[in-house]
Amino acid sequence: MANLSPNARKVLERRYLSKDEHGSIIEDAEGMFRRVAKSIASAEAKFDPNADVQMWEEAFFSLMDELKFMPNSPTLMNAGKPLGQLSACFVLPVGDSMEEIFDAVKNAALIHKSGGGTGFSFSRLRPEGSAVRSTGGVASGPVSFMRVFNAATEAVKQGGTRRGANMGILRVDHPDILKFIDCKRDNADFTNFNISVGLTESFMQAVKAGGEYDLIEPRTKEPVGRLNAAEVFDKLVDSAWRNGEPGIIFLDRINRDNPVPHLGEIESTNPCGEQPLLPYESCNLGSINLNAVVKQKDGRAEVDYDELGRIVDLAVRFLDDVIEVNKYPLPEIEEKTLLTRKIGLGVMGFADLLFKLGIPYDSPEGVRTAEKIMSFIQARSRRMSRQLAKERGVFPAWEGSVWGQRGEPMRNATTTTIAPTGTISIICGASSGIEPLFAISFVRNVMDDDELPEVNPVFEQVAREQGFYSPELMRRIAREGSLKHIAEIPKHIRRVFVTAHDISPAAHIDMQAAFQRYTDNAVSKTVNFVHSATQEDVRQAFMLAYESGCKGVTIYRDGSREAQVLNIGAVNRKEEPKAPQRIAPRPRPTVTRGITEKVRIGCGNLYVTVNYDDEGICEVFANLGRAGGCPSQSEAASRLISIALRSGMDVGEIVEQLKGIRCHSTLRQMREKGLTVLSCPDAIGKVIEKVAKEHNFGSYNNHSKGKTKDREEPNGSLLALIDPPEGPACSLEDGPNGEAMRNGECPECGARMEHEGGCVVCRSCGYSRCG
């Protein structure tokens, strides 16, 4: 039985374990692992009618139950269920016609519904202002159409409970590149996208030489202008320094390592950047928990390579079987995925491993350890793929591939990827991916405003063994965020237990490059900067990533976004606590104006009344007809909404919280009765929004500069495409509260948030957000 932490159990219950139609949990962790193992092992019979399927089921079950390997989240959530979509990563093409653009929008909605994240290159789209021969008009350009994709993704979230995650990429030689670099200058824009600029070798050489480079018209492939490469690079650097966007990827380097160049050129990656894919390809990922492959020998910790090799062999077989049982969201994706059979085996718990081995992350020995482990995993995974090729045959596109040209049989075109492991590392009780720990100790709020220090278990064990542990010291570590200046802790301990901000950006990149040297696909990692870092520091990091052989890089300067993604010290305060300020609602007006709208829900007719005066919406009533329903709940919601509105809370924030909430009673009858809402709260939110828009209240005021944007759904709402999803729309699951994150606190549980691979994740409850 898996030795799960309380945190892991909480994450599983909230996001992974199967629920019945009433939302009640109907399986435990063991049941989930059994469901997944049984589903994946069923593929064995496809290759060998005499296969011992039960044996493979037990092997796969033990692999997960012992927390030594975990597949990507859609596999855990959907294997053995009717949805059956098991992939996390997809890339879709965006062609230069209205039909192709909106085909991509529709296909992305279907993928997000099924639990996947999508990557797009917008480099084929003609630049803004170009002539459109068919209509006599002018093109609006890639950035304009990205807004359509962003709005569609938001609509899918509103149709279910989670929002999709996207990667948007534009080549540096596209004529609209300067607009693209600036498109996320406002943190409230493109909230469903991570963005990266695709850099070419010729551009990087021009940067180094201080020269100009050509801008290329996508349709004609002809030069249409020139820019100074160094100035464009500096603009990239300045934008990344400001808020971490955009990242960069090295397109020529990615295509140099494309194992199937005869099938086309790689244009984009998945949302976190670790998986470059051809258009319509998907990839199935899984990660080995390095924290679970440490053994003691002669009183010293070392890596158990025999056990690691056994895990690699089973994991490769598991991921190849996933390809067989997967239910693909589009026939084009099924065709392309089966053609190359790419898998991506990676690691988590690397920081934990180094702690146990007594090796500093930012040391030559740390880099050598990374190279040794990853070179072993790459060689062993390829060996296993060759073995499977003998048993099952090579991947169909083998002829003409790099492997075919070498005459080397392979079952999978790629075998290794380093992904951000998000919530699966929480399940395994491991540090995320190859990231260093963000904090050795942090505080978690408990009842009565007490603050309970939560300490890395390896550090706590060392502290107790060496006699310097105390709760007071752990609180001090949480406040300071580092051991660096705490003299009570022995110097050699401080040197080993370094955290993300103790490590220089150059050391972060050295580690990323070490893993990249032995990874078929790419490496997702965040290069952390302190708040005082300069643009020149970021520039040097970008150049070092290029010189070191990385395929891309994502940076984050501490505190550089309006909503800080992680606080290490006291969760509730940055300075001495002040007496709470009481907010009193304004009195109900004597005279109001308003509307009452009848909305059909699963329980019957809901009558929503929204009243307002010259200051804004001031009260809401929701009454059910004779069918019954939950009148006390509706009354409670109405009273709380009314008092919040009269207390000055922005109407857009309230609408954001209400819309998208689902009720199983309503959802079961949506198609049968043609219902247009998801629940009572969803109906109330939509009526409030309607009134707010009509009268320009709050953040719906056309001249307002408020934080909450007016989010219009495209015509037809896209909800006709959507069934309530069973899995997340990203390998890092998004919670229901969207942009509600404030001051680095998780909008679901109030705990700290960590920044990784362009996304943020709460390691307390599993909430995450990309974009």
mmCIF file with all atom_site columns, C-alpha atoms in Angstrom, residues 320-473:
data_model
loop_
_atom_site.group_PDB
_atom_site.id
_atom_site.type_symbol
_atom_site.label_atom_id
_atom_site.label_alt_id
_atom_site.label_comp_id
_atom_site.label_asym_id
_atom_site.label_entity_id
_atom_site.label_seq_id
_atom_site.pdbx_PDB_ins_code
_atom_site.Cartn_x
_atom_site.Cartn_y
_atom_site.Cartn_z
_atom_site.occupancy
_atom_site.B_iso_or_equiv
_atom_site.pdbx_formal_charge
_atom_site.auth_seq_id
_atom_site.auth_comp_id
_atom_site.auth_asym_id
_atom_site.auth_atom_id
_atom_site.pdbx_PDB_model_num
ATOM 1   C CA . ASP A 1 320 ? 4.444  2.193  -25.087 1.00 0.00 ? 320 ASP A CA 1
ATOM 2   C CA . ASP A 1 321 ? 1.309  0.387  -23.900 1.00 0.00 ? 321 ASP A CA 1
ATOM 3   C CA . VAL A 1 322 ? -0.327 3.748  -23.166 1.00 0.00 ? 322 VAL A CA 1
ATOM 4   C CA . ILE A 1 323 ? -0.075 4.556  -26.888 1.00 0.00 ? 323 ILE A CA 1
ATOM 5   C CA . GLU A 1 324 ? -2.128 1.427  -27.643 1.00 0.00 ? 324 GLU A CA 1
ATOM 6   C CA . VAL A 1 325 ? -4.986 1.941  -25.208 1.00 0.00 ? 325 VAL A CA 1
ATOM 7   C CA . ASN A 1 326 ? -5.173 5.716  -25.577 1.00 0.00 ? 326 ASN A CA 1
ATOM 8   C CA . LYS A 1 327 ? -8.388 7.228  -26.962 1.00 0.00 ? 327 LYS A CA 1
ATOM 9   C CA . TYR A 1 328 ? -7.234 10.135 -29.095 1.00 0.00 ? 328 TYR A CA 1
ATOM 10  C CA . PRO A 1 329 ? -9.286 13.343 -29.348 1.00 0.00 ? 329 PRO A CA 1
ATOM 11  C CA . LEU A 1 330 ? -8.789 13.662 -33.139 1.00 0.00 ? 330 LEU A CA 1
ATOM 12  C CA . PRO A 1 331 ? -8.137 11.096 -35.894 1.00 0.00 ? 331 PRO A CA 1
ATOM 13  C CA . GLU A 1 332 ? -5.205 13.194 -37.171 1.00 0.00 ? 332 GLU A CA 1
ATOM 14  C CA . ILE A 1 333 ? -3.602 13.013 -33.719 1.00 0.00 ? 333 ILE A CA 1
ATOM 15  C CA . GLU A 1 334 ? -4.067 9.244  -33.541 1.00 0.00 ? 334 GLU A CA 1
ATOM 16  C CA . GLU A 1 335 ? -2.492 8.811  -36.974 1.00 0.00 ? 335 GLU A CA 1
ATOM 17  C CA . LYS A 1 336 ? 0.544  11.012 -36.245 1.00 0.00 ? 336 LYS A CA 1
ATOM 18  C CA . THR A 1 337 ? 1.113  9.629  -32.740 1.00 0.00 ? 337 THR A CA 1
ATOM 19  C CA . LEU A 1 338 ? 1.022  6.005  -33.889 1.00 0.00 ? 338 LEU A CA 1
ATOM 20  C CA . LEU A 1 339 ? 3.391  6.918  -36.721 1.00 0.00 ? 339 LEU A CA 1
ATOM 21  C CA . THR A 1 340 ? 6.221  7.982  -34.383 1.00 0.00 ? 340 THR A CA 1
ATOM 22  C CA . ARG A 1 341 ? 5.204  6.427  -31.033 1.00 0.00 ? 341 ARG A CA 1
ATOM 23  C CA . LYS A 1 342 ? 7.101  9.078  -29.057 1.00 0.00 ? 342 LYS A CA 1
ATOM 24  C CA . ILE A 1 343 ? 7.318  8.641  -25.308 1.00 0.00 ? 343 ILE A CA 1
ATOM 25  C CA . GLY A 1 344 ? 8.925  10.937 -22.742 1.00 0.00 ? 344 GLY A CA 1
ATOM 26  C CA . LEU A 1 345 ? 10.428 9.344  -19.640 1.00 0.00 ? 345 LEU A CA 1
ATOM 27  C CA . GLY A 1 346 ? 11.792 11.831 -17.127 1.00 0.00 ? 346 GLY A CA 1
ATOM 28  C CA . VAL A 1 347 ? 12.586 12.244 -13.445 1.00 0.00 ? 347 VAL A CA 1
ATOM 29  C CA . MET A 1 348 ? 11.400 13.933 -10.270 1.00 0.00 ? 348 MET A CA 1
ATOM 30  C CA . GLY A 1 349 ? 12.945 14.084 -6.806  1.00 0.00 ? 349 GLY A CA 1
ATOM 31  C CA . PHE A 1 350 ? 16.383 15.110 -8.097  1.00 0.00 ? 350 PHE A CA 1
ATOM 32  C CA . ALA A 1 351 ? 16.836 17.742 -5.367  1.00 0.00 ? 351 ALA A CA 1
ATOM 33  C CA . ASP A 1 352 ? 15.851 15.153 -2.733  1.00 0.00 ? 352 ASP A CA 1
ATOM 34  C CA . LEU A 1 353 ? 18.397 12.729 -4.180  1.00 0.00 ? 353 LEU A CA 1
ATOM 35  C CA . LEU A 1 354 ? 21.199 15.295 -3.926  1.00 0.00 ? 354 LEU A CA 1
ATOM 36  C CA . PHE A 1 355 ? 20.265 16.043 -0.303  1.00 0.00 ? 355 PHE A CA 1
ATOM 37  C CA . LYS A 1 356 ? 20.494 12.343 0.544   1.00 0.00 ? 356 LYS A CA 1
ATOM 38  C CA . LEU A 1 357 ? 23.819 12.016 -1.283  1.00 0.00 ? 357 LEU A CA 1
ATOM 39  C CA . GLY A 1 358 ? 25.185 15.117 0.465   1.00 0.00 ? 358 GLY A CA 1
ATOM 40  C CA . ILE A 1 359 ? 25.882 16.878 -2.854  1.00 0.00 ? 359 ILE A CA 1
ATOM 41  C CA . PRO A 1 360 ? 25.195 20.618 -3.395  1.00 0.00 ? 360 PRO A CA 1
ATOM 42  C CA . TYR A 1 361 ? 22.934 21.326 -6.361  1.00 0.00 ? 361 TYR A CA 1
ATOM 43  C CA . ASP A 1 362 ? 25.221 24.128 -7.593  1.00 0.00 ? 362 ASP A CA 1
ATOM 44  C CA . SER A 1 363 ? 28.464 22.187 -7.659  1.00 0.00 ? 363 SER A CA 1
ATOM 45  C CA . PRO A 1 364 ? 30.505 20.343 -10.301 1.00 0.00 ? 364 PRO A CA 1
ATOM 46  C CA . GLU A 1 365 ? 29.614 17.115 -8.506  1.00 0.00 ? 365 GLU A CA 1
ATOM 47  C CA . GLY A 1 366 ? 25.918 17.992 -8.753  1.00 0.00 ? 366 GLY A CA 1
ATOM 48  C CA . VAL A 1 367 ? 26.258 18.463 -12.519 1.00 0.00 ? 367 VAL A CA 1
ATOM 49  C CA . ARG A 1 368 ? 28.198 15.197 -12.861 1.00 0.00 ? 368 ARG A CA 1
ATOM 50  C CA . THR A 1 369 ? 25.501 13.384 -10.879 1.00 0.00 ? 369 THR A CA 1
ATOM 51  C CA . ALA A 1 370 ? 22.847 14.737 -13.244 1.00 0.00 ? 370 ALA A CA 1
ATOM 52  C CA . GLU A 1 371 ? 24.822 13.611 -16.286 1.00 0.00 ? 371 GLU A CA 1
ATOM 53  C CA . LYS A 1 372 ? 25.467 10.160 -14.874 1.00 0.00 ? 372 LYS A CA 1
ATOM 54  C CA . ILE A 1 373 ? 21.840 9.527  -13.934 1.00 0.00 ? 373 ILE A CA 1
ATOM 55  C CA . MET A 1 374 ? 20.325 10.903 -17.129 1.00 0.00 ? 374 MET A CA 1
ATOM 56  C CA . SER A 1 375 ? 22.852 9.222  -19.423 1.00 0.00 ? 375 SER A CA 1
ATOM 57  C CA . PHE A 1 376 ? 21.972 5.932  -17.705 1.00 0.00 ? 376 PHE A CA 1
ATOM 58  C CA . ILE A 1 377 ? 18.232 6.531  -18.152 1.00 0.00 ? 377 ILE A CA 1
ATOM 59  C CA . GLN A 1 378 ? 18.632 7.525  -21.796 1.00 0.00 ? 378 GLN A CA 1
ATOM 60  C CA . ALA A 1 379 ? 20.809 4.507  -22.661 1.00 0.00 ? 379 ALA A CA 1
ATOM 61  C CA . ARG A 1 380 ? 18.598 2.075  -20.728 1.00 0.00 ? 380 ARG A CA 1
ATOM 62  C CA . SER A 1 381 ? 15.356 3.459  -22.177 1.00 0.00 ? 381 SER A CA 1
ATOM 63  C CA . ARG A 1 382 ? 16.741 3.150  -25.705 1.00 0.00 ? 382 ARG A CA 1
ATOM 64  C CA . ARG A 1 383 ? 17.850 -0.386 -24.972 1.00 0.00 ? 383 ARG A CA 1
ATOM 65  C CA . MET A 1 384 ? 14.345 -1.237 -23.825 1.00 0.00 ? 384 MET A CA 1
ATOM 66  C CA . SER A 1 385 ? 12.835 0.452  -26.892 1.00 0.00 ? 385 SER A CA 1
ATOM 67  C CA . ARG A 1 386 ? 15.079 -1.709 -29.086 1.00 0.00 ? 386 ARG A CA 1
ATOM 68  C CA . GLN A 1 387 ? 13.883 -4.781 -27.197 1.00 0.00 ? 387 GLN A CA 1
ATOM 69  C CA . LEU A 1 388 ? 10.263 -3.788 -27.780 1.00 0.00 ? 388 LEU A CA 1
ATOM 70  C CA . ALA A 1 389 ? 11.021 -3.234 -31.466 1.00 0.00 ? 389 ALA A CA 1
ATOM 71  C CA . LYS A 1 390 ? 12.100 -6.871 -31.679 1.00 0.00 ? 390 LYS A CA 1
ATOM 72  C CA . GLU A 1 391 ? 8.920  -8.003 -29.908 1.00 0.00 ? 391 GLU A CA 1
ATOM 73  C CA . ARG A 1 392 ? 6.419  -5.618 -31.525 1.00 0.00 ? 392 ARG A CA 1
ATOM 74  C CA . GLY A 1 393 ? 8.077  -4.010 -34.528 1.00 0.00 ? 393 GLY A CA 1
ATOM 75  C CA . VAL A 1 394 ? 9.656  -0.609 -35.157 1.00 0.00 ? 394 VAL A CA 1
ATOM 76  C CA . PHE A 1 395 ? 7.584  2.583  -35.172 1.00 0.00 ? 395 PHE A CA 1
ATOM 77  C CA . PRO A 1 396 ? 5.887  2.945  -38.594 1.00 0.00 ? 396 PRO A CA 1
ATOM 78  C CA . ALA A 1 397 ? 7.886  6.035  -39.625 1.00 0.00 ? 397 ALA A CA 1
ATOM 79  C CA . TRP A 1 398 ? 11.190 4.262  -38.910 1.00 0.00 ? 398 TRP A CA 1
ATOM 80  C CA . GLU A 1 399 ? 12.111 4.135  -42.605 1.00 0.00 ? 399 GLU A CA 1
ATOM 81  C CA . GLY A 1 400 ? 13.634 7.504  -43.388 1.00 0.00 ? 400 GLY A CA 1
ATOM 82  C CA . SER A 1 401 ? 14.076 8.396  -39.710 1.00 0.00 ? 401 SER A CA 1
ATOM 83  C CA . VAL A 1 402 ? 17.408 8.994  -38.018 1.00 0.00 ? 402 VAL A CA 1
ATOM 84  C CA . TRP A 1 403 ? 17.116 5.496  -36.524 1.00 0.00 ? 403 TRP A CA 1
ATOM 85  C CA . GLY A 1 404 ? 16.332 3.965  -39.889 1.00 0.00 ? 404 GLY A CA 1
ATOM 86  C CA . GLN A 1 405 ? 19.332 5.648  -41.486 1.00 0.00 ? 405 GLN A CA 1
ATOM 87  C CA . ARG A 1 406 ? 21.512 4.065  -38.790 1.00 0.00 ? 406 ARG A CA 1
ATOM 88  C CA . GLY A 1 407 ? 19.870 0.695  -39.219 1.00 0.00 ? 407 GLY A CA 1
ATOM 89  C CA . GLU A 1 408 ? 18.974 0.700  -35.519 1.00 0.00 ? 408 GLU A CA 1
ATOM 90  C CA . PRO A 1 409 ? 15.555 -0.805 -34.712 1.00 0.00 ? 409 PRO A CA 1
ATOM 91  C CA . MET A 1 410 ? 13.537 1.348  -32.272 1.00 0.00 ? 410 MET A CA 1
ATOM 92  C CA . ARG A 1 411 ? 9.990  1.043  -31.055 1.00 0.00 ? 411 ARG A CA 1
ATOM 93  C CA . ASN A 1 412 ? 9.779  4.741  -30.128 1.00 0.00 ? 412 ASN A CA 1
ATOM 94  C CA . ALA A 1 413 ? 11.151 7.747  -32.024 1.00 0.00 ? 413 ALA A CA 1
ATOM 95  C CA . THR A 1 414 ? 12.035 9.378  -28.684 1.00 0.00 ? 414 THR A CA 1
ATOM 96  C CA . THR A 1 415 ? 12.204 7.978  -25.166 1.00 0.00 ? 415 THR A CA 1
ATOM 97  C CA . THR A 1 416 ? 13.220 10.785 -22.775 1.00 0.00 ? 416 THR A CA 1
ATOM 98  C CA . THR A 1 417 ? 11.772 14.151 -21.691 1.00 0.00 ? 417 THR A CA 1
ATOM 99  C CA . ILE A 1 418 ? 12.258 16.213 -18.517 1.00 0.00 ? 418 ILE A CA 1
ATOM 100 C CA . ALA A 1 419 ? 8.848  17.607 -17.573 1.00 0.00 ? 419 ALA A CA 1
ATOM 101 C CA . PRO A 1 420 ? 7.699  19.735 -14.640 1.00 0.00 ? 420 PRO A CA 1
ATOM 102 C CA . THR A 1 421 ? 6.038  17.101 -12.513 1.00 0.00 ? 421 THR A CA 1
ATOM 103 C CA . GLY A 1 422 ? 3.505  19.356 -10.790 1.00 0.00 ? 422 GLY A CA 1
ATOM 104 C CA . THR A 1 423 ? 1.005  17.352 -8.786  1.00 0.00 ? 423 THR A CA 1
ATOM 105 C CA . ILE A 1 424 ? 2.437  13.904 -9.506  1.00 0.00 ? 424 ILE A CA 1
ATOM 106 C CA . SER A 1 425 ? 5.523  14.858 -7.479  1.00 0.00 ? 425 SER A CA 1
ATOM 107 C CA . ILE A 1 426 ? 3.196  15.821 -4.617  1.00 0.00 ? 426 ILE A CA 1
ATOM 108 C CA . ILE A 1 427 ? 1.623  12.372 -4.832  1.00 0.00 ? 427 ILE A CA 1
ATOM 109 C CA . CYS A 1 428 ? 5.087  10.785 -4.665  1.00 0.00 ? 428 CYS A CA 1
ATOM 110 C CA . GLY A 1 429 ? 6.305  13.071 -1.883  1.00 0.00 ? 429 GLY A CA 1
ATOM 111 C CA . ALA A 1 430 ? 9.179  14.207 -4.088  1.00 0.00 ? 430 ALA A CA 1
ATOM 112 C CA . SER A 1 431 ? 10.701 17.496 -5.195  1.00 0.00 ? 431 SER A CA 1
ATOM 113 C CA . SER A 1 432 ? 9.455  18.656 -8.579  1.00 0.00 ? 432 SER A CA 1
ATOM 114 C CA . GLY A 1 433 ? 11.266 17.578 -11.750 1.00 0.00 ? 433 GLY A CA 1
ATOM 115 C CA . ILE A 1 434 ? 14.906 18.639 -11.708 1.00 0.00 ? 434 ILE A CA 1
ATOM 116 C CA . GLU A 1 435 ? 14.161 21.872 -9.835  1.00 0.00 ? 435 GLU A CA 1
ATOM 117 C CA . PRO A 1 436 ? 15.970 22.736 -6.624  1.00 0.00 ? 436 PRO A CA 1
ATOM 118 C CA . LEU A 1 437 ? 13.800 23.094 -3.544  1.00 0.00 ? 437 LEU A CA 1
ATOM 119 C CA . PHE A 1 438 ? 12.275 26.557 -3.248  1.00 0.00 ? 438 PHE A CA 1
ATOM 120 C CA . ALA A 1 439 ? 12.325 26.494 0.539   1.00 0.00 ? 439 ALA A CA 1
ATOM 121 C CA . ILE A 1 440 ? 13.722 24.144 3.188   1.00 0.00 ? 440 ILE A CA 1
ATOM 122 C CA . SER A 1 441 ? 11.035 25.253 5.616   1.00 0.00 ? 441 SER A CA 1
ATOM 123 C CA . PHE A 1 442 ? 7.847  27.223 5.116   1.00 0.00 ? 442 PHE A CA 1
ATOM 124 C CA . VAL A 1 443 ? 4.874  28.091 7.249   1.00 0.00 ? 443 VAL A CA 1
ATOM 125 C CA . ARG A 1 444 ? 1.403  26.722 6.750   1.00 0.00 ? 444 ARG A CA 1
ATOM 126 C CA . ASN A 1 445 ? -1.542 28.513 8.318   1.00 0.00 ? 445 ASN A CA 1
ATOM 127 C CA . VAL A 1 446 ? -3.600 26.416 10.708  1.00 0.00 ? 446 VAL A CA 1
ATOM 128 C CA . MET A 1 447 ? -6.492 27.280 13.010  1.00 0.00 ? 447 MET A CA 1
ATOM 129 C CA . ASP A 1 448 ? -6.435 30.397 15.235  1.00 0.00 ? 448 ASP A CA 1
ATOM 130 C CA . ASP A 1 449 ? -3.786 32.070 13.038  1.00 0.00 ? 449 ASP A CA 1
ATOM 131 C CA . ASP A 1 450 ? -1.089 29.722 14.309  1.00 0.00 ? 450 ASP A CA 1
ATOM 132 C CA . GLU A 1 451 ? 1.683  29.112 11.808  1.00 0.00 ? 451 GLU A CA 1
ATOM 133 C CA . LEU A 1 452 ? 3.026  25.602 11.625  1.00 0.00 ? 452 LEU A CA 1
ATOM 134 C CA . PRO A 1 453 ? 6.476  25.185 10.040  1.00 0.00 ? 453 PRO A CA 1
ATOM 135 C CA . GLU A 1 454 ? 6.635  22.480 7.399   1.00 0.00 ? 454 GLU A CA 1
ATOM 136 C CA . VAL A 1 455 ? 10.188 21.204 6.947   1.00 0.00 ? 455 VAL A CA 1
ATOM 137 C CA . ASN A 1 456 ? 11.866 19.170 4.231   1.00 0.00 ? 456 ASN A CA 1
ATOM 138 C CA . PRO A 1 457 ? 12.016 15.642 5.749   1.00 0.00 ? 457 PRO A CA 1
ATOM 139 C CA . VAL A 1 458 ? 15.654 14.995 4.787   1.00 0.00 ? 458 VAL A CA 1
ATOM 140 C CA . PHE A 1 459 ? 16.762 18.270 6.369   1.00 0.00 ? 459 PHE A CA 1
ATOM 141 C CA . GLU A 1 460 ? 14.647 17.635 9.468   1.00 0.00 ? 460 GLU A CA 1
ATOM 142 C CA . GLN A 1 461 ? 16.226 14.194 9.895   1.00 0.00 ? 461 GLN A CA 1
ATOM 143 C CA . VAL A 1 462 ? 19.741 15.657 9.572   1.00 0.00 ? 462 VAL A CA 1
ATOM 144 C CA . ALA A 1 463 ? 18.879 18.486 11.959  1.00 0.00 ? 463 ALA A CA 1
ATOM 145 C CA . ARG A 1 464 ? 17.603 16.062 14.599  1.00 0.00 ? 464 ARG A CA 1
ATOM 146 C CA . GLU A 1 465 ? 20.541 13.669 14.155  1.00 0.00 ? 465 GLU A CA 1
ATOM 147 C CA . GLN A 1 466 ? 23.074 16.485 14.516  1.00 0.00 ? 466 GLN A CA 1
ATOM 148 C CA . GLY A 1 467 ? 21.252 18.110 17.409  1.00 0.00 ? 467 GLY A CA 1
ATOM 149 C CA . PHE A 1 468 ? 20.355 21.562 16.064  1.00 0.00 ? 468 PHE A CA 1
ATOM 150 C CA . TYR A 1 469 ? 16.642 21.043 15.392  1.00 0.00 ? 469 TYR A CA 1
ATOM 151 C CA . SER A 1 470 ? 14.111 23.274 17.117  1.00 0.00 ? 470 SER A CA 1
ATOM 152 C CA . PRO A 1 471 ? 10.690 24.593 16.051  1.00 0.00 ? 471 PRO A CA 1
ATOM 153 C CA . GLU A 1 472 ? 11.960 28.145 16.577  1.00 0.00 ? 472 GLU A CA 1
ATOM 154 C CA . LEU A 1 473 ? 14.868 27.555 14.196  1.00 0.00 ? 473 LEU A CA 1
#
